[in-house]
Amino acid sequence: MSLKNEYLKKVMADVEKRNPNEPEFHQAVREVLESLEPVIAKHPEFEAQGLVDRIVEPERIIKFRVPWVDDNGNVQVNRGFRIQFNSAIGPYKGGLRFHPSVYEGIIKFLGFEQIFKNSLTGLPIGGGKGGSDFDPKGKSDAEVMRFCQSFMTELCKHIGADTDVPAGDIGVGGREIGFLYGQYKKIRNEFVGVLTGKGLTYGGSLARTQATGYGLCYFTEEMLNDKGNSFNGKTVVISGSGNVAIYATEKATQLGGKVVALSDSNGYIYDKNGIDLDYVKQLKEVERKRIKEYLNKHPEAEYHEGCSGIWTIKCDIALPCATQNELDEASAKALVANGVVAVAEGANMPSTPEAVEVFQSNGVLFGPAKAANAGGVATSALEMSQNSQRLSWTFEEVDAKLKDIMVNIYHNSADAAEKYGLKDNFVAGANIAGFLKVADAMMAQGIV
Ligand code: NDP
Ligand code: 2IT
């Protein structure tokens, strides 16, 4: 699909010119602008107020040096980022990613997506994202701690409980959030909800660890239910074996599905008997080992090198939960040929545009990341509410709110798609519904 509206074409050309060599950011913007064609046609005031020109430009980009000393006494230097993209509906909110592939274009694409995702949750949170090209793999706990302390020594000048509230993403989990929080508190002398995903003994919310994976399954179950279908009795393939993949596996299994495959960046496992999740948790959450070690306890399972082969496994439901552009056109065709019924994105932008086109043109139910994985950030916003009240809610309370939010996101996306003549196109629906709330707030606040 290509852009037809002259205003949107001009905005896209400007984005490409102003952000050269950032293909992931261009990809994320193009998808949203394509969805907005009917909205811009209906609302000439958005063009008159330069609204789309403004929404594609981050409010602020912070880029900084992160020096630290490794266990051998050598000085290491990484680069840190925080992009404060849009604060129209609330303080900037979004994760921190520590991965060697991080550069400004990755943080920009993630921050841009976060604006619309956060809007879809119905909660008052703006869009932001940050991270570093630091690679936590193979580092000792002490090295990770020194890195996090150095990172926060700079970041703490730019964030705050009512300004910008970071959380986890790839390579940033409970351990990293703890070190980051400790350093923030030491420098600022404030015990406040400036990060989410905190430990339960210092202000974290029950169910935040599970939230993205559980939320993904609640969304998918609602999408399936709407078409008279469900997880029950279905074969499920999930990529990744990190936070999102693990808790998607747990909830998909509770809903009656059988998860037969997981992966990491080296390869994938296939266990036709259904994944032994307790063992995966032990390997990944406790021992920080590779997924191929699964065969130590389950020699009857298979391990294959490489990531994309996972999509050739026959399944009814596929949940990509690893990273951007991990599922391409050829993989989408393989899933369709094997009869996949639903695909929902736990990762951010895991399907290439060509893959999305294959799913949509073959009648596969497709839940885009912004909608399907919004449960993590939604529960982060619930953590912020609890911190403000200095109260903590039970697991059941938070989980019930999460489920409610995911069901609403599905219906708001489906309704917006239908209203604009794009029934069952949840990509367009999520983009439009997410955009309209932010657009309304920006219109009300003037040219800022
Ligand atoms: P984790 O770091 O816990 O796990 C990441 C998983 O993805 C690991 O299995 C990792 O394998 C794999 N992976 C990472 N990078 C690559 C790569 N370049 N190629 C292949 N595999 C890769 O992260 P999360 O589970 O938190 O995040 C997974 C996805 O979900 C990301 O896209 C993230 O943005 C998204 N997300 C996360 C949310 C959250 O609350 N955590 C909320 C919403 C979305 P390996 O160990 O080999 O690197
Ligand atoms: O991509 C995401 O939504 C996240 N990594 C979670 C962000 C958050 O603030 O909880």
Short mmCIF file of C-alpha atoms and ligand atoms in Angstrom, two decimals:
data_model
loop_
_atom_site.label_atom_id
_atom_site.label_comp_id
_atom_site.label_asym_id
_atom_site.label_seq_id
_atom_site.Cartn_x
_atom_site.Cartn_y
_atom_site.Cartn_z
CA MET A 1 0.00 0.00 0.00
CA SER A 2 1.30 3.45 -0.77
CA LEU A 3 0.29 6.85 0.53
CA LYS A 4 -2.20 8.81 -1.61
CA ASN A 5 -3.03 11.87 0.47
CA GLU A 6 -0.71 14.77 -0.49
CA TYR A 7 -0.32 16.03 3.08
CA LEU A 8 0.62 12.57 4.41
CA LYS A 9 3.01 12.03 1.49
CA LYS A 10 4.77 15.28 2.34
CA VAL A 11 5.02 14.35 6.05
CA MET A 12 6.48 10.95 5.14
CA ALA A 13 9.03 12.51 2.78
CA ASP A 14 10.06 14.96 5.52
CA VAL A 15 10.45 12.12 8.05
CA GLU A 16 12.74 10.23 5.66
CA LYS A 17 14.79 13.32 4.94
CA ARG A 18 15.09 14.45 8.53
CA ASN A 19 15.87 10.99 9.95
CA PRO A 20 18.20 9.41 7.40
CA ASN A 21 19.39 5.80 7.87
CA GLU A 22 16.63 4.97 10.37
CA PRO A 23 14.63 2.32 8.46
CA GLU A 24 12.75 1.00 11.50
CA PHE A 25 11.45 4.49 12.31
CA HIS A 26 10.37 5.05 8.70
CA GLN A 27 8.58 1.68 8.75
CA ALA A 28 6.67 2.50 11.95
CA VAL A 29 5.65 5.98 10.72
CA ARG A 30 4.60 4.75 7.27
CA GLU A 31 2.27 2.15 8.76
CA VAL A 32 0.53 4.73 10.95
CA LEU A 33 0.24 7.31 8.15
CA GLU A 34 -1.27 4.70 5.81
CA SER A 35 -3.93 3.98 8.42
CA LEU A 36 -4.66 7.69 8.83
CA GLU A 37 -5.67 8.39 5.19
CA PRO A 38 -9.45 8.27 5.89
CA VAL A 39 -9.02 10.24 9.14
CA ILE A 40 -7.12 13.08 7.50
CA ALA A 41 -9.71 13.20 4.70
CA LYS A 42 -12.47 13.62 7.30
CA HIS A 43 -10.60 16.12 9.51
CA PRO A 44 -9.04 18.96 7.45
CA GLU A 45 -8.32 20.80 10.72
CA PHE A 46 -5.49 18.35 11.46
CA GLU A 47 -3.58 19.46 8.37
CA ALA A 48 -4.38 23.12 9.06
CA GLN A 49 -2.83 22.76 12.53
CA GLY A 50 0.21 20.80 11.27
CA LEU A 51 -0.82 18.02 13.61
CA VAL A 52 0.78 15.11 11.80
CA ASP A 53 4.01 17.08 11.19
CA ARG A 54 4.17 17.62 14.94
CA ILE A 55 3.31 14.08 16.03
CA VAL A 56 6.16 12.51 14.01
CA GLU A 57 8.77 14.79 15.61
CA PRO A 58 9.91 13.84 19.14
CA GLU A 59 9.40 16.57 21.74
CA ARG A 60 12.92 15.90 23.04
CA ILE A 61 15.86 13.57 22.31
CA ILE A 62 18.42 12.95 25.05
CA LYS A 63 21.64 11.18 24.10
CA PHE A 64 24.49 10.63 26.53
CA ARG A 65 27.78 8.92 27.33
CA VAL A 66 27.67 5.95 29.72
CA PRO A 67 31.18 5.16 31.01
CA TRP A 68 31.71 2.22 33.38
CA VAL A 69 34.50 -0.05 34.57
CA ASP A 70 34.38 -3.80 33.82
CA ASP A 71 35.53 -6.61 36.15
CA ASN A 72 39.03 -6.50 34.65
CA GLY A 73 39.42 -2.83 35.48
CA ASN A 74 38.99 -1.71 31.86
CA VAL A 75 36.97 1.39 31.03
CA GLN A 76 33.98 0.74 28.77
CA VAL A 77 31.87 3.38 27.04
CA ASN A 78 28.31 2.89 25.85
CA ARG A 79 25.74 5.29 24.48
CA GLY A 80 22.48 6.04 26.32
CA PHE A 81 19.22 7.39 24.90
CA ARG A 82 15.87 8.67 26.11
CA ILE A 83 13.39 9.96 23.56
CA GLN A 84 10.51 11.91 25.07
CA PHE A 85 8.18 11.64 22.11
CA ASN A 86 4.77 12.96 23.09
CA SER A 87 3.29 14.25 26.36
CA ALA A 88 -0.16 15.34 25.11
CA ILE A 89 -2.11 12.89 27.29
CA GLY A 90 0.26 12.22 30.20
CA PRO A 91 3.87 11.95 31.36
CA TYR A 92 6.23 10.19 28.94
CA LYS A 93 6.02 6.43 29.55
CA GLY A 94 7.86 3.55 27.95
CA GLY A 95 10.60 1.02 28.46
CA LEU A 96 14.39 0.98 28.34
CA ARG A 97 16.08 -1.49 25.98
CA PHE A 98 19.65 -2.71 26.55
CA HIS A 99 20.79 -4.54 23.41
CA PRO A 100 23.83 -4.12 21.11
CA SER A 101 21.52 -3.32 18.15
CA VAL A 102 20.16 -0.17 19.87
CA TYR A 103 20.73 3.13 18.05
CA GLU A 104 18.63 6.28 17.70
CA GLY A 105 16.39 4.81 14.96
CA ILE A 106 15.33 1.85 17.14
CA ILE A 107 14.47 4.07 20.10
CA LYS A 108 12.59 6.45 17.78
CA PHE A 109 10.47 3.68 16.27
CA LEU A 110 9.68 2.27 19.71
CA GLY A 111 8.90 5.72 21.14
CA PHE A 112 6.62 6.56 18.22
CA GLU A 113 4.67 3.30 18.58
CA GLN A 114 4.41 3.88 22.31
CA ILE A 115 2.37 7.10 21.79
CA PHE A 116 -0.53 5.23 20.18
CA LYS A 117 -0.21 2.09 22.32
CA ASN A 118 -0.35 4.12 25.52
CA SER A 119 -3.34 6.07 24.22
CA LEU A 120 -5.16 2.78 23.48
CA THR A 121 -4.84 1.67 27.11
CA GLY A 122 -7.27 4.45 28.05
CA LEU A 123 -4.88 5.56 30.81
CA PRO A 124 -3.14 8.97 31.05
CA ILE A 125 0.35 8.17 29.72
CA GLY A 126 2.36 9.86 26.97
CA GLY A 127 4.94 8.14 24.76
CA GLY A 128 8.67 7.69 25.36
CA LYS A 129 11.41 5.10 25.05
CA GLY A 130 15.07 4.77 25.93
CA GLY A 131 17.96 2.41 26.19
CA SER A 132 21.55 1.71 25.36
CA ASP A 133 23.75 -0.36 23.06
CA PHE A 134 25.05 -2.10 26.22
CA ASP A 135 24.85 -5.91 25.98
CA PRO A 136 23.95 -7.49 29.34
CA LYS A 137 24.73 -10.99 28.01
CA GLY A 138 27.78 -12.52 29.65
CA LYS A 139 28.22 -9.61 32.08
CA SER A 140 28.49 -10.22 35.82
CA ASP A 141 25.87 -8.81 38.21
CA ALA A 142 28.47 -6.30 39.41
CA GLU A 143 29.13 -5.10 35.85
CA VAL A 144 25.41 -4.75 35.17
CA MET A 145 25.08 -2.78 38.41
CA ARG A 146 27.93 -0.39 37.56
CA PHE A 147 26.51 0.13 34.09
CA CYS A 148 22.99 0.82 35.46
CA GLN A 149 24.39 3.27 38.02
CA SER A 150 26.27 5.21 35.35
CA PHE A 151 23.24 5.19 33.04
CA MET A 152 20.96 6.52 35.79
CA THR A 153 23.47 9.15 36.94
CA GLU A 154 22.69 10.99 33.70
CA LEU A 155 19.10 9.82 33.10
CA CYS A 156 17.91 11.01 36.53
CA LYS A 157 18.30 14.63 35.38
CA HIS A 158 15.58 14.14 32.78
CA ILE A 159 12.93 11.87 34.36
CA GLY A 160 10.50 12.09 37.29
CA ALA A 161 7.28 10.52 38.56
CA ASP A 162 5.21 13.27 36.87
CA THR A 163 7.57 13.85 33.93
CA ASP A 164 8.84 10.60 32.45
CA VAL A 165 8.57 7.09 33.91
CA PRO A 166 10.78 4.42 32.28
CA ALA A 167 10.37 0.63 32.67
CA GLY A 168 11.83 -2.57 31.20
CA ASP A 169 12.08 -3.87 27.64
CA ILE A 170 14.60 -6.23 25.96
CA GLY A 171 17.56 -6.75 28.30
CA VAL A 172 15.98 -4.77 31.14
CA GLY A 173 14.10 -6.84 33.75
CA GLY A 174 13.74 -6.88 37.52
CA ARG A 175 17.48 -6.94 38.22
CA GLU A 176 18.22 -3.86 36.09
CA ILE A 177 15.18 -1.91 37.35
CA GLY A 178 16.39 -2.53 40.92
CA PHE A 179 19.87 -1.13 40.24
CA LEU A 180 18.42 1.83 38.32
CA TYR A 181 15.93 2.61 41.10
CA GLY A 182 18.59 2.41 43.80
CA GLN A 183 20.75 4.95 41.98
CA TYR A 184 17.85 7.33 41.27
CA LYS A 185 16.87 7.30 44.94
CA LYS A 186 20.43 7.87 46.09
CA ILE A 187 21.00 10.88 43.85
CA ARG A 188 17.58 12.52 44.15
CA ASN A 189 16.77 11.49 47.71
CA GLU A 190 13.17 10.75 46.72
CA PHE A 191 11.22 7.53 47.10
CA VAL A 192 8.78 7.98 44.22
CA GLY A 193 7.25 6.00 41.37
CA VAL A 194 9.82 7.09 38.80
CA LEU A 195 10.23 3.60 37.32
CA THR A 196 7.76 0.75 36.87
CA GLY A 197 8.45 -2.96 36.95
CA LYS A 198 9.91 -2.49 40.43
CA GLY A 199 10.31 -5.34 42.93
CA LEU A 200 7.33 -6.05 45.17
CA THR A 201 9.19 -4.94 48.32
CA TYR A 202 9.85 -1.42 47.02
CA GLY A 203 6.71 -0.26 45.22
CA GLY A 204 6.26 -2.72 42.37
CA SER A 205 2.84 -3.94 41.32
CA LEU A 206 1.66 -7.52 41.50
CA ALA A 207 1.05 -8.91 37.99
CA ARG A 208 3.39 -6.44 36.22
CA THR A 209 5.84 -9.28 35.49
CA GLN A 210 3.09 -11.33 33.87
CA ALA A 211 1.21 -8.42 32.30
CA THR A 212 2.50 -8.22 28.73
CA GLY A 213 2.24 -11.96 28.03
CA TYR A 214 -1.06 -12.35 29.88
CA GLY A 215 -2.47 -9.24 28.19
CA LEU A 216 -1.43 -10.56 24.78
CA CYS A 217 -3.42 -13.73 25.41
CA TYR A 218 -6.45 -11.83 26.78
CA PHE A 219 -6.46 -9.72 23.61
CA THR A 220 -6.05 -12.77 21.37
CA GLU A 221 -8.76 -14.71 23.20
CA GLU A 222 -11.20 -11.80 22.75
CA MET A 223 -10.31 -11.51 19.04
CA LEU A 224 -10.92 -15.26 18.66
CA ASN A 225 -14.13 -15.22 20.75
CA ASP A 226 -15.52 -12.46 18.54
CA LYS A 227 -15.29 -14.91 15.64
CA GLY A 228 -16.67 -17.86 17.63
CA ASN A 229 -13.24 -19.33 18.31
CA SER A 230 -10.84 -19.61 21.28
CA PHE A 231 -7.42 -20.84 22.49
CA ASN A 232 -8.95 -24.07 23.73
CA GLY A 233 -7.44 -27.10 22.03
CA LYS A 234 -5.22 -25.00 19.74
CA THR A 235 -1.54 -25.51 18.92
CA VAL A 236 0.46 -22.35 19.63
CA VAL A 237 3.93 -21.26 18.50
CA ILE A 238 5.64 -18.45 20.44
CA SER A 239 8.98 -16.89 19.52
CA GLY A 240 11.44 -15.58 22.10
CA SER A 241 11.88 -16.94 25.62
CA GLY A 242 12.11 -13.72 27.59
CA ASN A 243 9.58 -11.97 29.81
CA VAL A 244 6.83 -11.63 27.22
CA ALA A 245 7.21 -15.12 25.72
CA ILE A 246 7.28 -16.87 29.10
CA TYR A 247 4.07 -15.31 30.42
CA ALA A 248 2.32 -15.64 27.04
CA THR A 249 3.13 -19.36 27.26
CA GLU A 250 1.72 -19.51 30.78
CA LYS A 251 -1.60 -17.82 29.92
CA ALA A 252 -2.05 -19.55 26.53
CA THR A 253 -1.69 -22.87 28.38
CA GLN A 254 -4.16 -21.81 31.10
CA LEU A 255 -6.64 -20.95 28.34
CA GLY A 256 -6.39 -24.48 26.96
CA GLY A 257 -3.79 -24.00 24.22
CA LYS A 258 -0.72 -26.20 23.74
CA VAL A 259 2.49 -24.21 23.24
CA VAL A 260 4.95 -26.34 21.28
CA ALA A 261 7.84 -23.97 20.47
CA LEU A 262 9.98 -21.16 21.92
CA SER A 263 13.22 -19.55 20.72
CA ASP A 264 16.08 -17.20 21.47
CA SER A 265 18.45 -15.36 19.14
CA ASN A 266 20.41 -18.58 18.47
CA GLY A 267 17.67 -21.06 17.64
CA TYR A 268 14.35 -22.65 18.57
CA ILE A 269 13.02 -25.66 20.44
CA TYR A 270 10.06 -27.79 19.35
CA ASP A 271 8.41 -29.99 21.97
CA LYS A 272 5.38 -31.73 20.53
CA ASN A 273 4.25 -32.70 24.04
CA GLY A 274 3.91 -29.06 25.05
CA ILE A 275 6.59 -26.83 26.58
CA ASP A 276 7.68 -27.55 30.19
CA LEU A 277 7.39 -23.93 31.32
CA ASP A 278 8.75 -24.44 34.85
CA TYR A 279 11.99 -25.66 33.32
CA VAL A 280 12.12 -22.75 30.85
CA LYS A 281 11.65 -20.32 33.77
CA GLN A 282 14.49 -21.99 35.65
CA LEU A 283 16.77 -21.79 32.59
CA LYS A 284 15.91 -18.24 31.57
CA GLU A 285 14.85 -16.36 34.71
CA VAL A 286 17.22 -17.98 37.21
CA GLU A 287 20.23 -19.41 35.36
CA ARG A 288 20.22 -17.01 32.33
CA LYS A 289 21.07 -19.88 29.98
CA ARG A 290 20.36 -20.50 26.27
CA ILE A 291 17.12 -22.16 25.11
CA LYS A 292 18.97 -25.13 23.63
CA GLU A 293 19.71 -26.29 27.21
CA TYR A 294 16.03 -27.33 27.30
CA LEU A 295 17.11 -30.60 25.70
CA ASN A 296 19.18 -31.47 28.79
CA LYS A 297 15.95 -32.33 30.59
CA HIS A 298 13.83 -33.04 27.51
CA PRO A 299 15.95 -35.01 25.04
CA GLU A 300 12.76 -35.98 23.17
CA ALA A 301 12.34 -32.32 22.09
CA GLU A 302 14.11 -30.87 19.01
CA TYR A 303 16.52 -27.94 18.81
CA HIS A 304 17.20 -26.12 15.53
CA GLU A 305 19.76 -23.39 14.95
CA GLY A 306 18.46 -20.07 13.54
CA CYS A 307 15.31 -18.13 14.39
CA SER A 308 13.04 -18.04 11.36
CA GLY A 309 12.50 -21.81 11.11
CA ILE A 310 10.11 -21.59 14.05
CA TRP A 311 7.42 -20.22 11.70
CA THR A 312 7.48 -23.43 9.61
CA ILE A 313 6.00 -25.40 12.55
CA LYS A 314 2.33 -26.18 11.97
CA CYS A 315 0.14 -24.20 14.39
CA ASP A 316 -3.25 -22.53 14.79
CA ILE A 317 -2.02 -19.47 16.68
CA ALA A 318 1.35 -17.70 16.32
CA LEU A 319 2.58 -15.14 18.85
CA PRO A 320 5.87 -13.44 17.87
CA CYS A 321 7.39 -12.25 21.17
CA ALA A 322 11.10 -11.65 20.42
CA THR A 323 12.00 -8.57 18.37
CA GLN A 324 11.28 -6.29 15.38
CA ASN A 325 11.06 -7.73 11.87
CA GLU A 326 11.54 -11.32 13.05
CA LEU A 327 8.62 -12.59 10.91
CA ASP A 328 8.98 -11.87 7.18
CA GLU A 329 6.88 -12.56 4.08
CA ALA A 330 8.22 -16.10 3.56
CA SER A 331 7.50 -16.98 7.20
CA ALA A 332 3.98 -15.52 6.93
CA LYS A 333 3.34 -17.62 3.82
CA ALA A 334 4.55 -20.74 5.64
CA LEU A 335 2.18 -20.03 8.55
CA VAL A 336 -0.75 -19.46 6.17
CA ALA A 337 0.05 -22.66 4.22
CA ASN A 338 -0.05 -24.53 7.54
CA GLY A 339 -3.49 -23.15 8.37
CA VAL A 340 -2.75 -20.47 10.99
CA VAL A 341 -5.97 -18.86 12.27
CA ALA A 342 -4.64 -15.98 14.38
CA VAL A 343 -1.39 -14.06 14.77
CA ALA A 344 -0.92 -11.50 17.55
CA GLU A 345 2.24 -9.51 18.24
CA GLY A 346 3.79 -9.64 21.71
CA ALA A 347 6.98 -8.00 20.46
CA ASN A 348 7.04 -4.50 18.97
CA MET A 349 6.76 -4.53 15.15
CA PRO A 350 7.83 -8.22 14.79
CA SER A 351 6.04 -8.68 11.46
CA THR A 352 7.39 -6.96 8.35
CA PRO A 353 4.83 -4.95 6.30
CA GLU A 354 4.90 -7.71 3.66
CA ALA A 355 4.09 -10.34 6.31
CA VAL A 356 1.15 -8.27 7.60
CA GLU A 357 -0.16 -8.02 4.04
CA VAL A 358 0.02 -11.83 3.67
CA PHE A 359 -1.96 -12.35 6.89
CA GLN A 360 -4.61 -9.76 6.08
CA SER A 361 -5.14 -10.89 2.49
CA ASN A 362 -5.57 -14.50 3.63
CA GLY A 363 -8.18 -13.78 6.29
CA VAL A 364 -5.89 -14.51 9.24
CA LEU A 365 -6.97 -12.63 12.39
CA PHE A 366 -4.07 -10.24 12.99
CA GLY A 367 -3.55 -8.39 16.29
CA PRO A 368 -0.95 -5.62 15.86
CA ALA A 369 1.61 -4.92 18.60
CA LYS A 370 0.25 -1.53 19.65
CA ALA A 371 -3.01 -3.17 20.65
CA ALA A 372 -1.98 -6.72 21.51
CA ASN A 373 1.04 -6.01 23.73
CA ALA A 374 -0.33 -2.91 25.48
CA GLY A 375 -1.02 -4.89 28.66
CA GLY A 376 2.54 -4.35 29.92
CA VAL A 377 2.47 -0.59 29.80
CA ALA A 378 -1.16 -0.53 30.97
CA THR A 379 -0.13 -2.41 34.11
CA SER A 380 2.80 -0.03 34.49
CA ALA A 381 0.25 2.78 34.58
CA LEU A 382 -1.62 0.81 37.27
CA GLU A 383 1.69 0.61 39.19
CA MET A 384 1.96 4.42 38.92
CA SER A 385 -1.57 4.78 40.33
CA GLN A 386 -0.75 2.50 43.27
CA ASN A 387 2.48 4.42 43.94
CA SER A 388 0.60 7.75 43.95
CA GLN A 389 -1.93 6.37 46.41
CA ARG A 390 0.77 4.60 48.44
CA LEU A 391 -1.37 1.47 48.29
CA SER A 392 -1.00 -1.91 46.67
CA TRP A 393 -3.74 -3.88 45.03
CA THR A 394 -4.03 -7.69 45.04
CA PHE A 395 -2.90 -9.82 42.11
CA GLU A 396 -6.55 -10.58 41.32
CA GLU A 397 -7.49 -6.88 41.25
CA VAL A 398 -4.66 -5.94 38.91
CA ASP A 399 -5.22 -8.98 36.67
CA ALA A 400 -8.95 -8.20 36.40
CA LYS A 401 -8.20 -4.59 35.42
CA LEU A 402 -5.65 -5.81 32.87
CA LYS A 403 -8.16 -8.19 31.30
CA ASP A 404 -10.76 -5.47 31.12
CA ILE A 405 -8.30 -3.10 29.44
CA MET A 406 -7.30 -5.71 26.81
CA VAL A 407 -10.93 -6.54 26.00
CA ASN A 408 -11.64 -2.81 25.59
CA ILE A 409 -8.58 -2.32 23.37
CA TYR A 410 -9.79 -5.10 21.10
CA HIS A 411 -13.29 -3.63 20.79
CA ASN A 412 -12.13 -0.02 20.41
CA SER A 413 -9.76 -1.09 17.61
CA ALA A 414 -12.40 -3.25 15.91
CA ASP A 415 -15.02 -0.47 16.18
CA ALA A 416 -12.68 2.21 14.80
CA ALA A 417 -11.81 -0.05 11.85
CA GLU A 418 -15.46 -0.65 11.09
CA LYS A 419 -16.36 3.04 11.43
CA TYR A 420 -13.80 3.94 8.78
CA GLY A 421 -14.93 1.15 6.40
CA LEU A 422 -12.03 -1.19 7.23
CA LYS A 423 -13.82 -3.99 9.11
CA ASP A 424 -11.48 -6.55 10.71
CA ASN A 425 -8.38 -4.49 9.85
CA PHE A 426 -7.16 -4.18 13.43
CA VAL A 427 -3.92 -2.50 12.29
CA ALA A 428 -5.88 0.45 10.92
CA GLY A 429 -8.34 0.33 13.82
CA ALA A 430 -5.64 0.43 16.50
CA ASN A 431 -3.75 3.21 14.76
CA ILE A 432 -6.88 5.31 14.26
CA ALA A 433 -8.27 4.81 17.78
CA GLY A 434 -4.86 5.48 19.37
CA PHE A 435 -4.28 8.55 17.20
CA LEU A 436 -7.65 10.24 17.73
CA LYS A 437 -7.29 10.66 21.49
CA VAL A 438 -3.79 12.12 21.19
CA ALA A 439 -4.88 14.34 18.28
CA ASP A 440 -7.81 15.69 20.27
CA ALA A 441 -5.52 16.55 23.21
CA MET A 442 -2.96 18.20 20.94
CA MET A 443 -5.64 20.28 19.21
CA ALA A 444 -6.90 21.49 22.58
CA GLN A 445 -3.41 22.46 23.78
CA GLY A 446 -2.43 24.70 20.85
CA ILE A 447 0.77 24.70 18.80
CA VAL A 448 3.28 23.50 21.40
P1 NDP B 1 13.61 -10.08 27.10
O1 NDP B 1 14.93 -9.44 27.10
O2 NDP B 1 13.05 -10.63 28.36
O3 NDP B 1 13.56 -11.25 26.03
C1 NDP B 1 13.84 -11.01 24.69
C2 NDP B 1 13.73 -12.32 23.91
O4 NDP B 1 13.78 -12.03 22.51
C3 NDP B 1 14.87 -13.26 24.20
O5 NDP B 1 14.44 -14.58 24.02
C4 NDP B 1 15.88 -12.85 23.14
O6 NDP B 1 16.82 -13.86 22.82
C5 NDP B 1 14.98 -12.57 21.96
N1 NDP B 1 15.62 -11.59 21.08
C6 NDP B 1 15.99 -10.33 21.41
N2 NDP B 1 16.59 -9.72 20.40
C7 NDP B 1 16.62 -10.61 19.41
C8 NDP B 1 17.11 -10.58 18.09
N3 NDP B 1 17.72 -9.47 17.60
N4 NDP B 1 16.93 -11.68 17.32
C9 NDP B 1 16.31 -12.78 17.83
N5 NDP B 1 15.83 -12.88 19.07
C10 NDP B 1 15.98 -11.81 19.84
O7 NDP B 1 12.61 -9.00 26.49
P2 NDP B 1 11.02 -8.93 26.54
O8 NDP B 1 10.43 -10.29 26.58
O9 NDP B 1 10.65 -7.95 27.56
O10 NDP B 1 10.70 -8.25 25.12
C11 NDP B 1 10.38 -9.00 23.96
C12 NDP B 1 9.63 -8.10 22.98
O11 NDP B 1 8.42 -7.65 23.59
C13 NDP B 1 10.36 -6.84 22.54
O12 NDP B 1 10.00 -6.56 21.20
C14 NDP B 1 9.79 -5.77 23.45
O13 NDP B 1 9.91 -4.50 22.89
C15 NDP B 1 8.34 -6.23 23.52
N6 NDP B 1 7.57 -5.74 24.65
C16 NDP B 1 7.96 -5.93 25.93
C17 NDP B 1 7.19 -5.50 26.97
C18 NDP B 1 7.53 -5.76 28.39
O14 NDP B 1 6.73 -5.42 29.27
N7 NDP B 1 8.67 -6.37 28.69
C19 NDP B 1 5.93 -4.75 26.73
C20 NDP B 1 5.56 -4.68 25.33
C21 NDP B 1 6.37 -5.15 24.36
P3 NDP B 1 18.34 -13.71 23.38
O15 NDP B 1 18.27 -14.04 24.83
O16 NDP B 1 19.11 -14.70 22.58
O17 NDP B 1 18.76 -12.29 23.11
O1 2IT B 2 7.00 -1.77 24.75
C1 2IT B 2 6.45 -1.59 25.85
O2 2IT B 2 5.27 -1.25 25.93
C2 2IT B 2 7.24 -1.83 27.07
N1 2IT B 2 8.40 -2.22 26.98
C3 2IT B 2 6.63 -1.57 28.42
C4 2IT B 2 6.74 -0.13 28.78
C5 2IT B 2 6.30 0.24 30.18
O3 2IT B 2 6.44 1.42 30.49
O4 2IT B 2 5.86 -0.61 30.94
#
